[in-house]
PDB file of C-alpha atoms in Angstrom:
ATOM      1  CA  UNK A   1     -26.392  18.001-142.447  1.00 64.00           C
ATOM      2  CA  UNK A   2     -28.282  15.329-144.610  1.00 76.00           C
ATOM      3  CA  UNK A   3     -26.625  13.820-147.569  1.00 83.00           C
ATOM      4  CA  UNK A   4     -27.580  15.272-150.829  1.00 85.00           C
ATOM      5  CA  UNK A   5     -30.059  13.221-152.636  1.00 89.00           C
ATOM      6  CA  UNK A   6     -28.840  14.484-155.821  1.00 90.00           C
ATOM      7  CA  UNK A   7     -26.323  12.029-155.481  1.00 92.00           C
ATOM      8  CA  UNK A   8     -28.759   8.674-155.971  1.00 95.00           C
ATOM      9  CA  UNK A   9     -28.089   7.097-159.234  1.00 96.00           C
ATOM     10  CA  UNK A  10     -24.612   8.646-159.348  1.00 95.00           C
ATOM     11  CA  UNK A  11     -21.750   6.201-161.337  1.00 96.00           C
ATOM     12  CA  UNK A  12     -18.211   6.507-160.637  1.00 95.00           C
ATOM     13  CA  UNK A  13     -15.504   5.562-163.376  1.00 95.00           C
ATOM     14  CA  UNK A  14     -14.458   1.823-163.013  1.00 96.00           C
ATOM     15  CA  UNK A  15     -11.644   0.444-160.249  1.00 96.00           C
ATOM     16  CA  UNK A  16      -8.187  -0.168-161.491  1.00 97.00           C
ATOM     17  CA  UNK A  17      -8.771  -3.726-162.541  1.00 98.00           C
ATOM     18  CA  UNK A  18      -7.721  -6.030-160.164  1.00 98.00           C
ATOM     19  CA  UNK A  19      -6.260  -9.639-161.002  1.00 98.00           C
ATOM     20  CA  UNK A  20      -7.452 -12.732-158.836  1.00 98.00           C
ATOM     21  CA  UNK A  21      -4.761 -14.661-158.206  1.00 98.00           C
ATOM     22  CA  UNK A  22      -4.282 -18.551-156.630  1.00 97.00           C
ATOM     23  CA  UNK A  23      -2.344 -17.736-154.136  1.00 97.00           C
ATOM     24  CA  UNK A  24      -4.250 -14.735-152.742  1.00 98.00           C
ATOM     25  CA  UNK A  25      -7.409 -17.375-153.142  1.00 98.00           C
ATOM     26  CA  UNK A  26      -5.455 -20.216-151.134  1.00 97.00           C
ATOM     27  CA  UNK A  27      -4.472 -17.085-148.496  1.00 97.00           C
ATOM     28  CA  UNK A  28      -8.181 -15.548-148.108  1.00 97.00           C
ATOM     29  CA  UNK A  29      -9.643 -19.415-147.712  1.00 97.00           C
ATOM     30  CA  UNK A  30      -7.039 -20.083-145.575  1.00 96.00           C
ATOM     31  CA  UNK A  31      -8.353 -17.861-142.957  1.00 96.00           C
ATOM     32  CA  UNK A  32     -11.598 -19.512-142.673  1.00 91.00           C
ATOM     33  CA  UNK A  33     -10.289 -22.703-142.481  1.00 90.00           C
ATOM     34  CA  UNK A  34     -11.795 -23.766-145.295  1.00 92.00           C
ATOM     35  CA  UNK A  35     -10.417 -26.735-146.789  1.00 90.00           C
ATOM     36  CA  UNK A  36     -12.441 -27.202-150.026  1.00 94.00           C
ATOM     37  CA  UNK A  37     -10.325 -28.648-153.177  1.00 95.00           C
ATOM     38  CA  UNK A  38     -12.295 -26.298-155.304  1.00 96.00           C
ATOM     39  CA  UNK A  39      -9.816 -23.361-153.910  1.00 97.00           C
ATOM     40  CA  UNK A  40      -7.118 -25.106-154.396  1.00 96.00           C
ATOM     41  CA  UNK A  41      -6.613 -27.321-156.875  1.00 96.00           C
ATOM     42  CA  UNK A  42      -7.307 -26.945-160.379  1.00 97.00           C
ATOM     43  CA  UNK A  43      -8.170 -30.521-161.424  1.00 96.00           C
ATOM     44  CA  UNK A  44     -10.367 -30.746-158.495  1.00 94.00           C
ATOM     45  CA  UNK A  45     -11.954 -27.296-159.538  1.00 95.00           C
ATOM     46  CA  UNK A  46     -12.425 -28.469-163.256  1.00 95.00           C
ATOM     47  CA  UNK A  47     -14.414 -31.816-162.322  1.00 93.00           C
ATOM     48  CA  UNK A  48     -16.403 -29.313-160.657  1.00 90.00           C
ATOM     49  CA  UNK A  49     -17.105 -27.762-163.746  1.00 92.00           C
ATOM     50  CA  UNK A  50     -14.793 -24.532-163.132  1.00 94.00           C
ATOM     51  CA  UNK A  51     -11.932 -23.423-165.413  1.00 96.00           C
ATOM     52  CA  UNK A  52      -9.815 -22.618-162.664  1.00 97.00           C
ATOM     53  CA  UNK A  53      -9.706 -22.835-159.183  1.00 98.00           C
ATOM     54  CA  UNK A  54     -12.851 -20.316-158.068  1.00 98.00           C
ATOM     55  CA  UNK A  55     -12.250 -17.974-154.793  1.00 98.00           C
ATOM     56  CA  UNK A  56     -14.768 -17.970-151.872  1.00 97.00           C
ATOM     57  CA  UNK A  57     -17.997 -16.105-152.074  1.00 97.00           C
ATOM     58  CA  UNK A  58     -16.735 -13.384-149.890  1.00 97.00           C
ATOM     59  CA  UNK A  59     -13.440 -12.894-151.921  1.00 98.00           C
ATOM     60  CA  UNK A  60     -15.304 -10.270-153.803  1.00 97.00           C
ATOM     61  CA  UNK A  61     -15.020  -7.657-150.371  1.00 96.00           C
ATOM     62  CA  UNK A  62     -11.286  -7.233-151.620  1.00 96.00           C
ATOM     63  CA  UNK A  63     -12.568  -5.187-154.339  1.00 97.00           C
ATOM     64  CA  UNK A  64     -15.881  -3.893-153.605  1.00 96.00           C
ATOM     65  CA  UNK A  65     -14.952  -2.412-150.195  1.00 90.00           C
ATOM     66  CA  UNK A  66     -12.256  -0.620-151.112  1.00 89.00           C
ATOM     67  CA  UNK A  67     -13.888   0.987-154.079  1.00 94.00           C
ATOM     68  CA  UNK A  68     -16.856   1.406-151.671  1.00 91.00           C
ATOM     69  CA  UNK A  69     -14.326   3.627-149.314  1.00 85.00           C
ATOM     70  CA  UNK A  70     -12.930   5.188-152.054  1.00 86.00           C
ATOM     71  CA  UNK A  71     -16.561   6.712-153.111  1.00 89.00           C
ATOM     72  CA  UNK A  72     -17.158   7.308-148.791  1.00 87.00           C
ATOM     73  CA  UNK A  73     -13.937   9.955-149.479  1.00 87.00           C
ATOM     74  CA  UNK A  74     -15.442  11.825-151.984  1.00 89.00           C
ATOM     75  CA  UNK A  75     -15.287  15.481-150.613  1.00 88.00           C
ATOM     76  CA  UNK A  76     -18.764  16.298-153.352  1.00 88.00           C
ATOM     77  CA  UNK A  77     -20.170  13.823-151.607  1.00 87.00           C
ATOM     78  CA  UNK A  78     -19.425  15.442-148.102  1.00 83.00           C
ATOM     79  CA  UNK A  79     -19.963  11.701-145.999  1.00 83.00           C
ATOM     80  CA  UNK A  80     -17.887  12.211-142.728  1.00 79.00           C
ATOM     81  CA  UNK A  81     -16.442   9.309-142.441  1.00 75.00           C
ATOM     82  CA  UNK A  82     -14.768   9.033-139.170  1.00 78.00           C
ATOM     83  CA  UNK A  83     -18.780   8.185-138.526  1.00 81.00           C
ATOM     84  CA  UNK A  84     -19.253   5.738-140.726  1.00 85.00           C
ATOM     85  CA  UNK A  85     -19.373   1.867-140.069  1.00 87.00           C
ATOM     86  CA  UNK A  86     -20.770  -0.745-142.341  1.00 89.00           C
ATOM     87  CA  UNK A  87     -24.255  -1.941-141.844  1.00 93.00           C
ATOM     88  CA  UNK A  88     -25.663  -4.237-144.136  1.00 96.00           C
ATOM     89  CA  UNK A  89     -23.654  -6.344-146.825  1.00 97.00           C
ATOM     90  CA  UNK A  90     -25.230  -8.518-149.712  1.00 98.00           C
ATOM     91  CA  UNK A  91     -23.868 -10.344-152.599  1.00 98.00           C
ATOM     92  CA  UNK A  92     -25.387 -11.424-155.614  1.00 98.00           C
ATOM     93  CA  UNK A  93     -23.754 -13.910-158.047  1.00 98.00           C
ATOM     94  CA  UNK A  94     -23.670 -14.942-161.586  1.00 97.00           C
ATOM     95  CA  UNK A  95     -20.656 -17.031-160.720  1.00 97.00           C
ATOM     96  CA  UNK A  96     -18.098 -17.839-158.806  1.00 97.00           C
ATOM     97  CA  UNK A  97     -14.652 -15.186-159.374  1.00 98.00           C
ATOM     98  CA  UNK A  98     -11.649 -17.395-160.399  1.00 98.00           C
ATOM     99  CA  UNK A  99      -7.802 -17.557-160.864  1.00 98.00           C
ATOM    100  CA  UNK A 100      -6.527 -14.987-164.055  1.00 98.00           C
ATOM    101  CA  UNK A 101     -10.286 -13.105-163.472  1.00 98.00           C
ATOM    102  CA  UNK A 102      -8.747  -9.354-164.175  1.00 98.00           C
ATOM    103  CA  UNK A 103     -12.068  -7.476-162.737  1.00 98.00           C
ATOM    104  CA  UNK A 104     -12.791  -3.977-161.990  1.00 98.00           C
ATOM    105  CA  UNK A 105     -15.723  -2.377-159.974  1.00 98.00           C
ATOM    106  CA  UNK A 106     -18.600   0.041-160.803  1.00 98.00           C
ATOM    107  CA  UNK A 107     -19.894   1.664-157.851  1.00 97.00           C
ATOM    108  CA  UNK A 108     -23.652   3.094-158.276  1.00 97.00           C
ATOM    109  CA  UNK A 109     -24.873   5.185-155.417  1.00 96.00           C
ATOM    110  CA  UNK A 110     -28.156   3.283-155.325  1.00 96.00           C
ATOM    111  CA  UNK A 111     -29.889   5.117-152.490  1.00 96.00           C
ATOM    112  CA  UNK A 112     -29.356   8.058-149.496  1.00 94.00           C
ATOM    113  CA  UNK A 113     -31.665   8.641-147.080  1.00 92.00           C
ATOM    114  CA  UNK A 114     -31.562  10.344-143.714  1.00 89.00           C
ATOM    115  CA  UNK A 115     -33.498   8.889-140.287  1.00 87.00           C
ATOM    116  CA  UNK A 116     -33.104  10.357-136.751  1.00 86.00           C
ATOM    117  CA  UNK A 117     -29.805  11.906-137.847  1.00 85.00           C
ATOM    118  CA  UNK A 118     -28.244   8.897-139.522  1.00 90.00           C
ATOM    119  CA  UNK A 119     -27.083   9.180-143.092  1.00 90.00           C
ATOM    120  CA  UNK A 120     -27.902   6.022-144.795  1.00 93.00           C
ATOM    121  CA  UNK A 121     -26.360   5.052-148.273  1.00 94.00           C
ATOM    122  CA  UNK A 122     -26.312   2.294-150.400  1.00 96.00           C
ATOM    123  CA  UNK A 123     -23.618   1.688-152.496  1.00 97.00           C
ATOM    124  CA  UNK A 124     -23.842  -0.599-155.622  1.00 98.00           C
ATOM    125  CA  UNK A 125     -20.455  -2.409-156.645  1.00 98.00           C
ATOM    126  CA  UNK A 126     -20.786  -3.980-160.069  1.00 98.00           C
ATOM    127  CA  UNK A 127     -17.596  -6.388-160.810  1.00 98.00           C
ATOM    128  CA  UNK A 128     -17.149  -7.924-164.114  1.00 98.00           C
ATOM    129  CA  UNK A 129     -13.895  -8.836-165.638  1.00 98.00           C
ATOM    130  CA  UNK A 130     -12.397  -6.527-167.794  1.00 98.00           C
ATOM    131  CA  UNK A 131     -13.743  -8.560-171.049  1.00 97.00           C
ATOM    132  CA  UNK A 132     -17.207  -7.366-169.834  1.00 97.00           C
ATOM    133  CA  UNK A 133     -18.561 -10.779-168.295  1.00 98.00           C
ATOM    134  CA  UNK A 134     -20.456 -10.025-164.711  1.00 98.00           C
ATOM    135  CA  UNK A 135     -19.589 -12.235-161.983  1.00 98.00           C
ATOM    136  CA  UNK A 136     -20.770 -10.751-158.630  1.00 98.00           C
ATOM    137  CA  UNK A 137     -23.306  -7.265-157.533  1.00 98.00           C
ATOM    138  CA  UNK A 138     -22.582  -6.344-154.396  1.00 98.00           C
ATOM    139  CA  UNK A 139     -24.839  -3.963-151.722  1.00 98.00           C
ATOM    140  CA  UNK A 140     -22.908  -1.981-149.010  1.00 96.00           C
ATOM    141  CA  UNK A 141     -25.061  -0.543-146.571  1.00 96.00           C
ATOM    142  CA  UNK A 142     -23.098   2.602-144.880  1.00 93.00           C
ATOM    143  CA  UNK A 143     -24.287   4.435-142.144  1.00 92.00           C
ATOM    144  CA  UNK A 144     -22.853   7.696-141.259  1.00 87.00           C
ATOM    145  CA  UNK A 145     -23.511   7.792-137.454  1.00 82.00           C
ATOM    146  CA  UNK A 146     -25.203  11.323-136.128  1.00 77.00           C
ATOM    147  CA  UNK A 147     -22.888  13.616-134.230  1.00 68.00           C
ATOM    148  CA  UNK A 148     -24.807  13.570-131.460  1.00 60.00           C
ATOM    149  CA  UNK A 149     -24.718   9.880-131.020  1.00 53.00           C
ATOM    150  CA  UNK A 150     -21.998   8.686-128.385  1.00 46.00           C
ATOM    151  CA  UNK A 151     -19.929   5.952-130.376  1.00 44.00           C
TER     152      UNK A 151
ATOM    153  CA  UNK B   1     -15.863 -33.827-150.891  1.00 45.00           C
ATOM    154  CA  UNK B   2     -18.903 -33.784-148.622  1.00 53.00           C
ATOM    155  CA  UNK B   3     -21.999 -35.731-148.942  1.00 74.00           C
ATOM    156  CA  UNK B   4     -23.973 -33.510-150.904  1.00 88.00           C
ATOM    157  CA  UNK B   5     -28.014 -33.121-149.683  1.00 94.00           C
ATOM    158  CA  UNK B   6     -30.386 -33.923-151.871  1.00 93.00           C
ATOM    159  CA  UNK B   7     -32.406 -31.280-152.769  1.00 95.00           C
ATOM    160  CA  UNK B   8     -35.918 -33.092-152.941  1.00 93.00           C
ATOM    161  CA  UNK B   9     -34.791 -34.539-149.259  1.00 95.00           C
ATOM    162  CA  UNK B  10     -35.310 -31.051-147.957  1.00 96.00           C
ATOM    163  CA  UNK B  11     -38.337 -29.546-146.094  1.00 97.00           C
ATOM    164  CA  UNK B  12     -39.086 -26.318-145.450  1.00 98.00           C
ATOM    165  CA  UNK B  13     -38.532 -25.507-141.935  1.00 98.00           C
ATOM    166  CA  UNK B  14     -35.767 -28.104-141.840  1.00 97.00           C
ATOM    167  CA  UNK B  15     -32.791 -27.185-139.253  1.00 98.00           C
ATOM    168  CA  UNK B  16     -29.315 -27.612-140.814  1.00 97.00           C
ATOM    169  CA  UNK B  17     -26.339 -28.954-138.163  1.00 97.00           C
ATOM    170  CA  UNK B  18     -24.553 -26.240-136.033  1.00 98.00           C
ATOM    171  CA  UNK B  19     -20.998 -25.697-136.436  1.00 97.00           C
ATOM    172  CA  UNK B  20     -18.689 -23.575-134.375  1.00 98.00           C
ATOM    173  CA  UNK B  21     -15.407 -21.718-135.447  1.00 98.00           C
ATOM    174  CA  UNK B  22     -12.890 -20.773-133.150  1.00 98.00           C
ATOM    175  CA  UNK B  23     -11.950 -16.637-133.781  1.00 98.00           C
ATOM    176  CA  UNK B  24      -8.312 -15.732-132.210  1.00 98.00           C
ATOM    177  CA  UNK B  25      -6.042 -12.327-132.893  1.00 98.00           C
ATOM    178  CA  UNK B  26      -4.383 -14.608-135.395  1.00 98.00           C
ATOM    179  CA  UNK B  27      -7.543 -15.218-137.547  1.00 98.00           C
ATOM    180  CA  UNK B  28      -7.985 -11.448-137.335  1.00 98.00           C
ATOM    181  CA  UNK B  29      -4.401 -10.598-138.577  1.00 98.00           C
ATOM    182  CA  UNK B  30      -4.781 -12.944-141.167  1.00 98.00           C
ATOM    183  CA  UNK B  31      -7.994 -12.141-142.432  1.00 98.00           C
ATOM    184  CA  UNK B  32      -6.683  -7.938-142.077  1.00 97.00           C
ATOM    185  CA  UNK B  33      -3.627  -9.364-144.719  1.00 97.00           C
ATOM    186  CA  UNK B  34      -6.270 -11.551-146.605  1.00 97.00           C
ATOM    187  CA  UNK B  35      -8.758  -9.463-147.634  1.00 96.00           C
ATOM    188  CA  UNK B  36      -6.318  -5.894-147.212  1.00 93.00           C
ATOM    189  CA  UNK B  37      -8.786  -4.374-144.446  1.00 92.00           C
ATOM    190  CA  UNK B  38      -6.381  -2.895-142.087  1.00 93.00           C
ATOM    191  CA  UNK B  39      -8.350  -0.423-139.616  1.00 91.00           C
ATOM    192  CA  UNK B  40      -7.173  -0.730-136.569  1.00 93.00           C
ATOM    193  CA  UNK B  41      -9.961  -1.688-134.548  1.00 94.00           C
ATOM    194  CA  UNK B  42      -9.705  -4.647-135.405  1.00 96.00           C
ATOM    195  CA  UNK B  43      -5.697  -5.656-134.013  1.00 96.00           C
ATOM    196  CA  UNK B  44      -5.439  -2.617-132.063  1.00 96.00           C
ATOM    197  CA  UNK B  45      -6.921  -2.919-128.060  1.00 97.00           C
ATOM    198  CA  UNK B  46      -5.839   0.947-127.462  1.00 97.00           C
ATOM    199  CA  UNK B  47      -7.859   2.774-130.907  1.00 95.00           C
ATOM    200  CA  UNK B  48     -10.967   0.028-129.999  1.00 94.00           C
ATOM    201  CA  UNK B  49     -11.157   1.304-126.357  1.00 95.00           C
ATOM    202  CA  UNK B  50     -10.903   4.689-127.296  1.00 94.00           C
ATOM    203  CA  UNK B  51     -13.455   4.736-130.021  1.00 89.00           C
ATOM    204  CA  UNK B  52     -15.698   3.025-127.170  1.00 91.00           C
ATOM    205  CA  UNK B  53     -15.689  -0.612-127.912  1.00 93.00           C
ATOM    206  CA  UNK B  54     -14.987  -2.830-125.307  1.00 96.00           C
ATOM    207  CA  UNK B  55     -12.021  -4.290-126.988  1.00 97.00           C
ATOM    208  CA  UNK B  56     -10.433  -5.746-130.358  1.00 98.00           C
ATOM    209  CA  UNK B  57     -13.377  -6.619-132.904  1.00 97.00           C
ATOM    210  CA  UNK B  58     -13.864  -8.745-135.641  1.00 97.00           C
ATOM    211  CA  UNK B  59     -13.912  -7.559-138.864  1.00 97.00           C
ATOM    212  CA  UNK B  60     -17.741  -7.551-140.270  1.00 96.00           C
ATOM    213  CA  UNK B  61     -16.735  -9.344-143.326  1.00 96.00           C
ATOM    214  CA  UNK B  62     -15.043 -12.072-141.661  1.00 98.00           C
ATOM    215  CA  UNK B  63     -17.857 -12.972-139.953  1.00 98.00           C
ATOM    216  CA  UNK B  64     -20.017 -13.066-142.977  1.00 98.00           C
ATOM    217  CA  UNK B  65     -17.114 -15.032-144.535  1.00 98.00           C
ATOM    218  CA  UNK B  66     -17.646 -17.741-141.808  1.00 98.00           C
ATOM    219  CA  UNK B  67     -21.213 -17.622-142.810  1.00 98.00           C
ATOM    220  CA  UNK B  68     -20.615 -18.250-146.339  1.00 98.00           C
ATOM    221  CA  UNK B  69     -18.319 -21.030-145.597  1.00 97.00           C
ATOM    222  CA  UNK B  70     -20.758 -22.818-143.523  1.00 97.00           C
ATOM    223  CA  UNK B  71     -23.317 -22.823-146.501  1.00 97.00           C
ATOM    224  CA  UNK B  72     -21.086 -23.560-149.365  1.00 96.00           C
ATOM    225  CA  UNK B  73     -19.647 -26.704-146.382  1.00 95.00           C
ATOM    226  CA  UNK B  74     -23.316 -27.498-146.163  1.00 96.00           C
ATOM    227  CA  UNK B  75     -24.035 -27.605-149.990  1.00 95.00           C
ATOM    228  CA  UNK B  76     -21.140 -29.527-150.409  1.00 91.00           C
ATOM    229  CA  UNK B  77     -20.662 -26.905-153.558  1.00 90.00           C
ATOM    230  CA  UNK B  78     -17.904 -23.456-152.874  1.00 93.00           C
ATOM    231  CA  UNK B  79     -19.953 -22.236-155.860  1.00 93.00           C
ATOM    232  CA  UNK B  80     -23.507 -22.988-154.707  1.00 94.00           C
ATOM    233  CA  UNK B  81     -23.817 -19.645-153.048  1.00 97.00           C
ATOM    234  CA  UNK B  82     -26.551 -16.817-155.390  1.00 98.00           C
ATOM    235  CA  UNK B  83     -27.246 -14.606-153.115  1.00 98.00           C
ATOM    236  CA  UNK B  84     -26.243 -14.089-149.191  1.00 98.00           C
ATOM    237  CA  UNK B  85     -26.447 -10.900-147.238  1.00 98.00           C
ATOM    238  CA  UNK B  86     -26.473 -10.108-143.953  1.00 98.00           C
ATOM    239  CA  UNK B  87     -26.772  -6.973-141.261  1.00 98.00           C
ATOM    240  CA  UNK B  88     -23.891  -6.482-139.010  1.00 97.00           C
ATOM    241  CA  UNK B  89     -25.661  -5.935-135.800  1.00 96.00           C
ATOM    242  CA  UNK B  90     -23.105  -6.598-132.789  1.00 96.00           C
ATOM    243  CA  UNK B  91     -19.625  -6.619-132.674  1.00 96.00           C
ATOM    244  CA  UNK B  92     -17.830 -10.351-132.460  1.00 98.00           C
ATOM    245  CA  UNK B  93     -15.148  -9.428-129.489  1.00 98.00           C
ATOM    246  CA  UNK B  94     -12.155 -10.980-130.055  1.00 98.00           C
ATOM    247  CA  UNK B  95      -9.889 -11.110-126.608  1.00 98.00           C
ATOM    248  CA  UNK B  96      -5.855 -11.091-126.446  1.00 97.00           C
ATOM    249  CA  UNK B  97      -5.641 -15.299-125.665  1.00 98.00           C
ATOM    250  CA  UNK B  98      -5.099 -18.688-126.894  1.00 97.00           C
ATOM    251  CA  UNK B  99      -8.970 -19.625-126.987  1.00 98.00           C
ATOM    252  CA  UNK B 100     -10.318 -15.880-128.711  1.00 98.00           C
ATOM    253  CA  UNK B 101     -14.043 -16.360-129.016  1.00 98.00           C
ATOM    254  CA  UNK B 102     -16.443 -18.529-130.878  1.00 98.00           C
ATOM    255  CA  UNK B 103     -19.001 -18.014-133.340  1.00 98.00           C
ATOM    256  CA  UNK B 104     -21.645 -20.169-133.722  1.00 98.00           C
ATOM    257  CA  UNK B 105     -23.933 -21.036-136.669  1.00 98.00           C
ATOM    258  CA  UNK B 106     -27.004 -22.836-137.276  1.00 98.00           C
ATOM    259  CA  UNK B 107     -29.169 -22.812-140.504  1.00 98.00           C
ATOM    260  CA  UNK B 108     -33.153 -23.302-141.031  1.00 98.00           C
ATOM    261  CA  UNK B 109     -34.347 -23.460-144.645  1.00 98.00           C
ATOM    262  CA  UNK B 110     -37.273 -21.069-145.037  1.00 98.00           C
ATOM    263  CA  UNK B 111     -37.894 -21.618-148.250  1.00 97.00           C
ATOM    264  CA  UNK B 112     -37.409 -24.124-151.736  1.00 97.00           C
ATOM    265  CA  UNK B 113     -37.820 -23.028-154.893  1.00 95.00           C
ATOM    266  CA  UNK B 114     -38.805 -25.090-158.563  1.00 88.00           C
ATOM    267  CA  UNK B 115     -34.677 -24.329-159.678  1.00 92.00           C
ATOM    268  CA  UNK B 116     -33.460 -26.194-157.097  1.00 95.00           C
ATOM    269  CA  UNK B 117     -32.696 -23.330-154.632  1.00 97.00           C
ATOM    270  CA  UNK B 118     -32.832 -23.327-151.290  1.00 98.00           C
ATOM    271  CA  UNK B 119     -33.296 -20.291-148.861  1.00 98.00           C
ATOM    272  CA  UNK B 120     -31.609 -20.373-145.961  1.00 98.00           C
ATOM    273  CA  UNK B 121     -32.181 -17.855-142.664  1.00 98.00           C
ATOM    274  CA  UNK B 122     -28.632 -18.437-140.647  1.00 98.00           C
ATOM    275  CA  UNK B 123     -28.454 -17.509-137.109  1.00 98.00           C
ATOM    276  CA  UNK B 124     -25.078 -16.187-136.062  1.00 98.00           C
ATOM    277  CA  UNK B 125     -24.140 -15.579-132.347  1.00 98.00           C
ATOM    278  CA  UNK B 126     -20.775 -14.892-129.985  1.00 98.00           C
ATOM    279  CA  UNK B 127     -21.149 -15.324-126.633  1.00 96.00           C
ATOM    280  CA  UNK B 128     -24.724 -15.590-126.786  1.00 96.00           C
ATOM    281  CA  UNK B 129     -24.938 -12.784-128.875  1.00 97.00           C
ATOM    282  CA  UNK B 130     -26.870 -12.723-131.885  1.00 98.00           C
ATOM    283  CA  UNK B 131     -24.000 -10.795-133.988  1.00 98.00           C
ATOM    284  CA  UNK B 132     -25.840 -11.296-137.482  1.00 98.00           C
ATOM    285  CA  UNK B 133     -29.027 -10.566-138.543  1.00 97.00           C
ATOM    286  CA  UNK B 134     -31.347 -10.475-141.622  1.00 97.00           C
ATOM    287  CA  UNK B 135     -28.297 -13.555-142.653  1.00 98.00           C
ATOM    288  CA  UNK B 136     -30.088 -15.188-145.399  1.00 98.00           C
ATOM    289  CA  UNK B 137     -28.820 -16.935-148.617  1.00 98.00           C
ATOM    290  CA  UNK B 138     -29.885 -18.691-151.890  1.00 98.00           C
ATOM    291  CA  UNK B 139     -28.213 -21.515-152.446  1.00 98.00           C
ATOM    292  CA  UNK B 140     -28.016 -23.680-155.766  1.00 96.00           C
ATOM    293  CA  UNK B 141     -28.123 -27.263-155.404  1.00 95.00           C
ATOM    294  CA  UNK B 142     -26.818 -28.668-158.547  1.00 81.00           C
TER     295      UNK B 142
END
């Protein structure tokens, strides 16, 4: 059964706000083996221009996925998710997120559309800190698999 | 710090150095506590087999994550980074040994803009596989 279109355009109330911590920064940058002072250390992070040490471009998936999952569960919505796996994922940023950043997310259902049994949808996550200041938009392209399909 | 290119330097069409990272079960456990994504296809060989896949696989995001780093590496800037997306079009396998799998990335620059922004088409590929696609980025050069 295709989604309902109805939902495009659809807002859900914002995430519990989430704080970004150093440690969780030094953890996540850790994992890529990536080295960079800028994650690290504050005094390198301020000669870079940065009030605080800044977490990788990625970092933002902590937030936006789950909040992405949380609107995939939404029995109005009617998404079976045992189907669903993640197809496309973009960021867009107006900076960098950063140690003490207390951010929530906004997901937008930006678009739904149905092709060869595939539900398609297109989840906008807004995060901004809780003062209101936008740091990163992110896309998440889910794809509810038909039943039909073998996995 | 890095040496930073220089943005008038560049040409479009340019090739930016390749650079492999090494993916074990330990990157994937870490990354699973990292970034809190926990589903089990990704530390658990008995639920990846039996949802069809032909063992353990790397999370999507990590992958991207790998991506971002070797642009931000490349910029010689963690912040440089204004837009990057990519399609998640094979899984990166991750085997139960010491050596795990590779992924390897190269870079082309397909485009420059007049803010100093660069547009860079990454290719992304594990065991020959191109795992990535559509990977494409802005990236500031201050």
């Amino acid at each position: 059964m295709p989604l309902d279109t109805g939902f495009i355009g659809r807002v859900y109330p914002a995430t519990q706000p989430y704080v970004v911590s150093r440690a969780k920064i030094a953890e996540f940058a850790d994992v890529v083996g990536d080295d960079s002072p800028a994650y690290r250390d504050v005094e390198a992070a301020l000669a870079l221009g940065y009030p605080d040490v800044i977490a990788p471009p990625t970092f933002a998936t902590i937030v936006t996925l789950e909040a992405a999952y949380a609107v995939v569960h939404d029995p109005a919505l009617g998404l079976d998710w045992t189907r669903v796996v993640h197809g496309d994922q973009r960021f867009v940023y107006d900076r960098p997120l950063r140690a003490g950043d207390e951010i929530t997310v906004v997901v937008t259902v930006e678009s739904i559309r149905s092709m060869a049994g595939n539900d398609m949808i297109v989840l906008r996550g807004d995060v901004a800190t809780v003062q209101g200041e936008h740091a990163v938009t992110s896309y998440t392209l889910l794809v509810a698999r038909s039943a039909a399909d073998s996995v | 710090m890095s040496l930073r290119p220089v943005f008038t330097d560049l040409e479009v069409g340019q090739e930016l150095p390749a650079h492999t990272f090494v993916v074990t079960r330990e990157t994937l456990l870490r990354y699973a506590g990292a970034s809190g994504d926990f589903n089990v296809i990704h530390w658990s060989q008995r639920h990846a087999v039996e949802v069809g896949l032909p063992d353990v696989i790397a999370h999507g995001n990590l992958t991207m994550a790998l991506g971002a780093r070797y642009l931000t590496q490349w910029a010689g800037d963690p912040g440089a980074l204004r837009e990057y997306g990519v399609r998640f079009t094979k899984p990166v396998v991750v085997p139960d040994t010491d050596a795990g799998t590779t992924v390897e990335i190269t870079g082309k620059i397909l485009e420059l803009d007049g803010d100093s922004r660069v547009r860079i088409d990454l290719t992304v590929t594990s065991e020959g596989q191109k795992v990535l696609t559509q990977a494409r980025a802005w990236v500031h050069l201050s």
